[in-house]
mmCIF file of C-alpha atoms in Angstrom:
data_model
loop_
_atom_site.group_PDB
_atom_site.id
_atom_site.type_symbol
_atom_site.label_atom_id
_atom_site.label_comp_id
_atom_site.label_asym_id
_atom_site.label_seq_id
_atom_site.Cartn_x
_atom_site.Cartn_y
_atom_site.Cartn_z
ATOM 1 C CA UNK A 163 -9.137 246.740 98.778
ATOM 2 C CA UNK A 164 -10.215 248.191 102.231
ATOM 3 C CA UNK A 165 -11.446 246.046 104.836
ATOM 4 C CA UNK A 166 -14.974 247.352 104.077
ATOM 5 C CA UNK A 167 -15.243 246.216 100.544
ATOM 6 C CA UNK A 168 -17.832 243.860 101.102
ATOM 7 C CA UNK A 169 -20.300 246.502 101.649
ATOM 8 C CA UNK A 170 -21.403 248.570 98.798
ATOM 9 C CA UNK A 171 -19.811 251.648 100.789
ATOM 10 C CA UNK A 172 -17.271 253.617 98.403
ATOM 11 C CA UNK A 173 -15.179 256.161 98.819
ATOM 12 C CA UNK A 174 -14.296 255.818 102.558
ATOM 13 C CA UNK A 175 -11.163 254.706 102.827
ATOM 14 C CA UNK A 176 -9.692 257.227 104.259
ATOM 15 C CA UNK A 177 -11.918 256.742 107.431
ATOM 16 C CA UNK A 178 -12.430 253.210 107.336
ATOM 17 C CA UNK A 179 -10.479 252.742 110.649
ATOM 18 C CA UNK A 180 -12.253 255.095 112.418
ATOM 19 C CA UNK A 181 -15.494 253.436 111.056
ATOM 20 C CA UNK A 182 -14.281 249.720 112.161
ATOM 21 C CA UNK A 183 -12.808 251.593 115.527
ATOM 22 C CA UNK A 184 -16.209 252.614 116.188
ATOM 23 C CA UNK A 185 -17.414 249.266 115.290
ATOM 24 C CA UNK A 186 -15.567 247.253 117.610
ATOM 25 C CA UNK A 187 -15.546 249.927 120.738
ATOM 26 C CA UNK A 188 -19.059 251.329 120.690
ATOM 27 C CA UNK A 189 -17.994 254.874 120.614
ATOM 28 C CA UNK A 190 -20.365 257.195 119.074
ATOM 29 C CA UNK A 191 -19.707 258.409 115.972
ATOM 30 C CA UNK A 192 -20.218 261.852 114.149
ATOM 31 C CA UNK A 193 -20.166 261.696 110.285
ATOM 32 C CA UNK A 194 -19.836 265.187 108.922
ATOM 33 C CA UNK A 195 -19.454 266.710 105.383
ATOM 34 C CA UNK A 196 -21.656 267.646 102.240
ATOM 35 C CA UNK A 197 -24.832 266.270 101.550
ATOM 36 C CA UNK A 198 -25.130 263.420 99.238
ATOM 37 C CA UNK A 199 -21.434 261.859 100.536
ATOM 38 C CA UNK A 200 -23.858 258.781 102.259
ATOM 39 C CA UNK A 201 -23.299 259.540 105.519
ATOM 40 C CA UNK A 202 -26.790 257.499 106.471
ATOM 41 C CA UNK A 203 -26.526 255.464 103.842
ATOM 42 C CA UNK A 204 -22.881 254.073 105.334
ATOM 43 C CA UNK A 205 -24.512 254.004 108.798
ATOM 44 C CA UNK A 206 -27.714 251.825 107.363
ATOM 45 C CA UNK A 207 -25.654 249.922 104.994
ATOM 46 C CA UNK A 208 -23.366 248.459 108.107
ATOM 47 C CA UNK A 209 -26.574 248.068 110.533
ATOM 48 C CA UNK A 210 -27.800 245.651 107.800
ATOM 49 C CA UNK A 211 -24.465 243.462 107.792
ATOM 50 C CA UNK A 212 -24.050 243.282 111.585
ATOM 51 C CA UNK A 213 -27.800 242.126 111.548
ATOM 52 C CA UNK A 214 -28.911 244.486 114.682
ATOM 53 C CA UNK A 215 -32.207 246.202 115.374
ATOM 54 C CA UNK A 216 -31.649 249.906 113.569
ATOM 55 C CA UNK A 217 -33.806 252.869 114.153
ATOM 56 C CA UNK A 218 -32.723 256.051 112.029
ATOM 57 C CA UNK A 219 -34.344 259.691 113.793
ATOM 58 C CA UNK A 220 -34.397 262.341 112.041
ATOM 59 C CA UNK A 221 -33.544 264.968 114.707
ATOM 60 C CA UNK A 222 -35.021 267.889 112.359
ATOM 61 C CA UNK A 223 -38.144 266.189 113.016
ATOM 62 C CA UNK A 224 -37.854 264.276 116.344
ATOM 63 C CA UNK A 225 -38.850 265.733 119.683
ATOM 64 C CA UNK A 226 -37.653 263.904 122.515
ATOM 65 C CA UNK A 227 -40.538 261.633 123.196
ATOM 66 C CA UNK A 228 -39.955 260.311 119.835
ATOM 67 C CA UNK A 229 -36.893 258.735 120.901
ATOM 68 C CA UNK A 230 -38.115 257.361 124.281
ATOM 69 C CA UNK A 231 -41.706 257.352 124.220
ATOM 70 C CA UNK A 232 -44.826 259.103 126.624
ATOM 71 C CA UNK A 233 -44.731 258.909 129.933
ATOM 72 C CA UNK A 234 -47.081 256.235 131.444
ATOM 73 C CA UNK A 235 -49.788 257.735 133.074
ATOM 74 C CA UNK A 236 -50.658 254.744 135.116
ATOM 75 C CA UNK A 237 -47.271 254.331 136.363
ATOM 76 C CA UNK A 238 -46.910 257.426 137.709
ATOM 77 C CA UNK A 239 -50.321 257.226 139.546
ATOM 78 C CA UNK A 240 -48.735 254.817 141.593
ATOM 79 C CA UNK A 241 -45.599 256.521 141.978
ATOM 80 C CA UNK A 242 -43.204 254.987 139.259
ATOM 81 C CA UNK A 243 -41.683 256.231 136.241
ATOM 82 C CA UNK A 244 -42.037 254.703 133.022
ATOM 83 C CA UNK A 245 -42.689 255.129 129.837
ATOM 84 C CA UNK A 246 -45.129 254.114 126.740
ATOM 85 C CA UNK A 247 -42.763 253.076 123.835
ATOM 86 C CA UNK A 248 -43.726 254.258 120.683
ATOM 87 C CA UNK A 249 -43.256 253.001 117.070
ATOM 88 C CA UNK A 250 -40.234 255.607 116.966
ATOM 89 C CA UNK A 251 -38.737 254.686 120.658
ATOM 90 C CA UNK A 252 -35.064 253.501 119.944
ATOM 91 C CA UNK A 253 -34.958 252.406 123.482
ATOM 92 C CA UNK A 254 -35.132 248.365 121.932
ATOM 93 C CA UNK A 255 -32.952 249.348 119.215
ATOM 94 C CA UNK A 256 -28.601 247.890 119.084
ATOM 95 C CA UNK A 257 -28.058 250.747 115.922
ATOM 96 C CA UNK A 258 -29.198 254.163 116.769
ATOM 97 C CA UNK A 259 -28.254 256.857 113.710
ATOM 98 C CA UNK A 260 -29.677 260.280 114.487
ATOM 99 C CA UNK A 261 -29.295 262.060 111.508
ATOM 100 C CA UNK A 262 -29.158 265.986 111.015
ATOM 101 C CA UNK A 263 -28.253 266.000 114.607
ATOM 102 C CA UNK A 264 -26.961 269.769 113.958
ATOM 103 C CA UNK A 265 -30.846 270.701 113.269
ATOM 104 C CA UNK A 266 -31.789 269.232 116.911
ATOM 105 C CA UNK A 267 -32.778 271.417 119.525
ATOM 106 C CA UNK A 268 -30.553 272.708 121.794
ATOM 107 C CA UNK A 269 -33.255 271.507 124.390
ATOM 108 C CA UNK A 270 -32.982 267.748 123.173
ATOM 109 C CA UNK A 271 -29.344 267.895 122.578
ATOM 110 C CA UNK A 272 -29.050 268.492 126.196
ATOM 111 C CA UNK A 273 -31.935 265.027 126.960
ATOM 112 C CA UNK A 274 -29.578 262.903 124.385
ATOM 113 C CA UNK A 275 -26.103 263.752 126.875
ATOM 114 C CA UNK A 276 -26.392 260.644 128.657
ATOM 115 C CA UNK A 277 -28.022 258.832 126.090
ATOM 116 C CA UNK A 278 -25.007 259.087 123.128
ATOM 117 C CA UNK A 279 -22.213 258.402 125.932
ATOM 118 C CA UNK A 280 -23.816 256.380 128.515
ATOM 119 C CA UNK A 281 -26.127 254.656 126.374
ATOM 120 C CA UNK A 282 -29.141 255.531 129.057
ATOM 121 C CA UNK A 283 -31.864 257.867 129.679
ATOM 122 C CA UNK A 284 -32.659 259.571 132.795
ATOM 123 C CA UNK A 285 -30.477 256.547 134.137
ATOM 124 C CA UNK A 286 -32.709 253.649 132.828
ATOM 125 C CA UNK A 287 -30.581 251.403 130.148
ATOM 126 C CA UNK A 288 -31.467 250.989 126.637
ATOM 127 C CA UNK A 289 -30.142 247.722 124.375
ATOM 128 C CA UNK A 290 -28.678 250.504 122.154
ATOM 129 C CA UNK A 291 -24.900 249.990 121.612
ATOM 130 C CA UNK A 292 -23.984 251.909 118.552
ATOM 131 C CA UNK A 293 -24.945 255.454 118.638
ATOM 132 C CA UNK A 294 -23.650 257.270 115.260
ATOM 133 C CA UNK A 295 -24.998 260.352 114.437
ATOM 134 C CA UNK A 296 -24.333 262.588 110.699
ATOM 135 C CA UNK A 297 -25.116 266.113 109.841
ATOM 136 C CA UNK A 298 -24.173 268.489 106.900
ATOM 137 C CA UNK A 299 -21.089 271.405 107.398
ATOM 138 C CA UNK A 300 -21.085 274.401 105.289
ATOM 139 C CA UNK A 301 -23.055 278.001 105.926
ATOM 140 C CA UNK A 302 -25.376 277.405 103.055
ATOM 141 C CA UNK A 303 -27.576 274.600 105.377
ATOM 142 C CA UNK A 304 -30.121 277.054 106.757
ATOM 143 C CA UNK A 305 -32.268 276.210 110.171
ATOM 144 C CA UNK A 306 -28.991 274.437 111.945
ATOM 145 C CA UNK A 307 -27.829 274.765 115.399
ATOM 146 C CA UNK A 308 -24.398 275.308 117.086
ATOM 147 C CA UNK A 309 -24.252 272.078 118.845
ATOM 148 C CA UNK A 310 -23.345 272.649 122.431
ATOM 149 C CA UNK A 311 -19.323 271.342 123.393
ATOM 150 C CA UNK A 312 -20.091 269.221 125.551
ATOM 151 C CA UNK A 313 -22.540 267.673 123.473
ATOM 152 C CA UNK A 314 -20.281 267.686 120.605
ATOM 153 C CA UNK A 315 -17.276 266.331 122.874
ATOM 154 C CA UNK A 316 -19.176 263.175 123.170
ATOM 155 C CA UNK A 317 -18.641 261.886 119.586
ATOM 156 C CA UNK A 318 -15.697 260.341 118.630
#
């Protein structure tokens, strides 16, 4: 019995000490395979027990703003930098799981850099502490990209 059997999460044994490695050091974490193998479902599934505020993007959708929110006209007026949090904004959020992340624009792959191994963006902090992201391998998933190395490097 793995040490993740109190979750209905099956079939992961092999990885469950990366998972709980993860877990317990707040590295982000790439979950990669097929699709149907519940790579979001594993990632919503443990949000749930740990009790933490979870916000799941999907990056074939997302544009940036989606995951911080608009800039705040009024603050910049007066010379600041701030912005409008939006009903997608992750900035609040402990459990971030950007799924499809391989469908993300090389544009906003480059914004989310500091964001899946600092934890910040454009230096401000965010609450977010777990950053796990999934996407499908195989050449039959059409409208992918090549995620950048560096970008990639950044998972664990």
């Amino acid at each position: 019995m793995g040490k993740l059997a109190g979750l209905p999460i099956y079939g992961w044994d092999k990885i469950e000490n990366l998972i709980l490695a993860a877990l317990v050091t707040g590295d982000s974490a790439l979950f990669t395979g097929k699709h149907g193998i519940a790579k979001t479902y594993c990632a919503e599934e443990l949000a749930r027990a740990l009790g933490v505020k979870y916000r799941k993007v999907d990056a074939s959708k997302a544009e940036f703003e989606d995951y911080l929110g608009f800039p705040n006209p009024k603050a910049l007026s007066e010379g600041r930098f701030e912005y409008i949090e939006t009903p997608l904004s992750i900035t609040d959020k402990e459990f971030v799981f950007i799924d499809e992340i391989n469908r993300c624009r090389p544009s906003t792959q480059n914004k989310l850099l500091e964001l899946v191994y600092e934890r910040k963006f454009f230096g401000q902090d965010t609450n977010v502490t777990w950053l796990w992201a999934a996407m499908n391998t195989g050449d039959e998933y059409l409208a992918t990209e090549k995620l950048d190395p560096a970008f990639l490097g950044r998972f664990a």
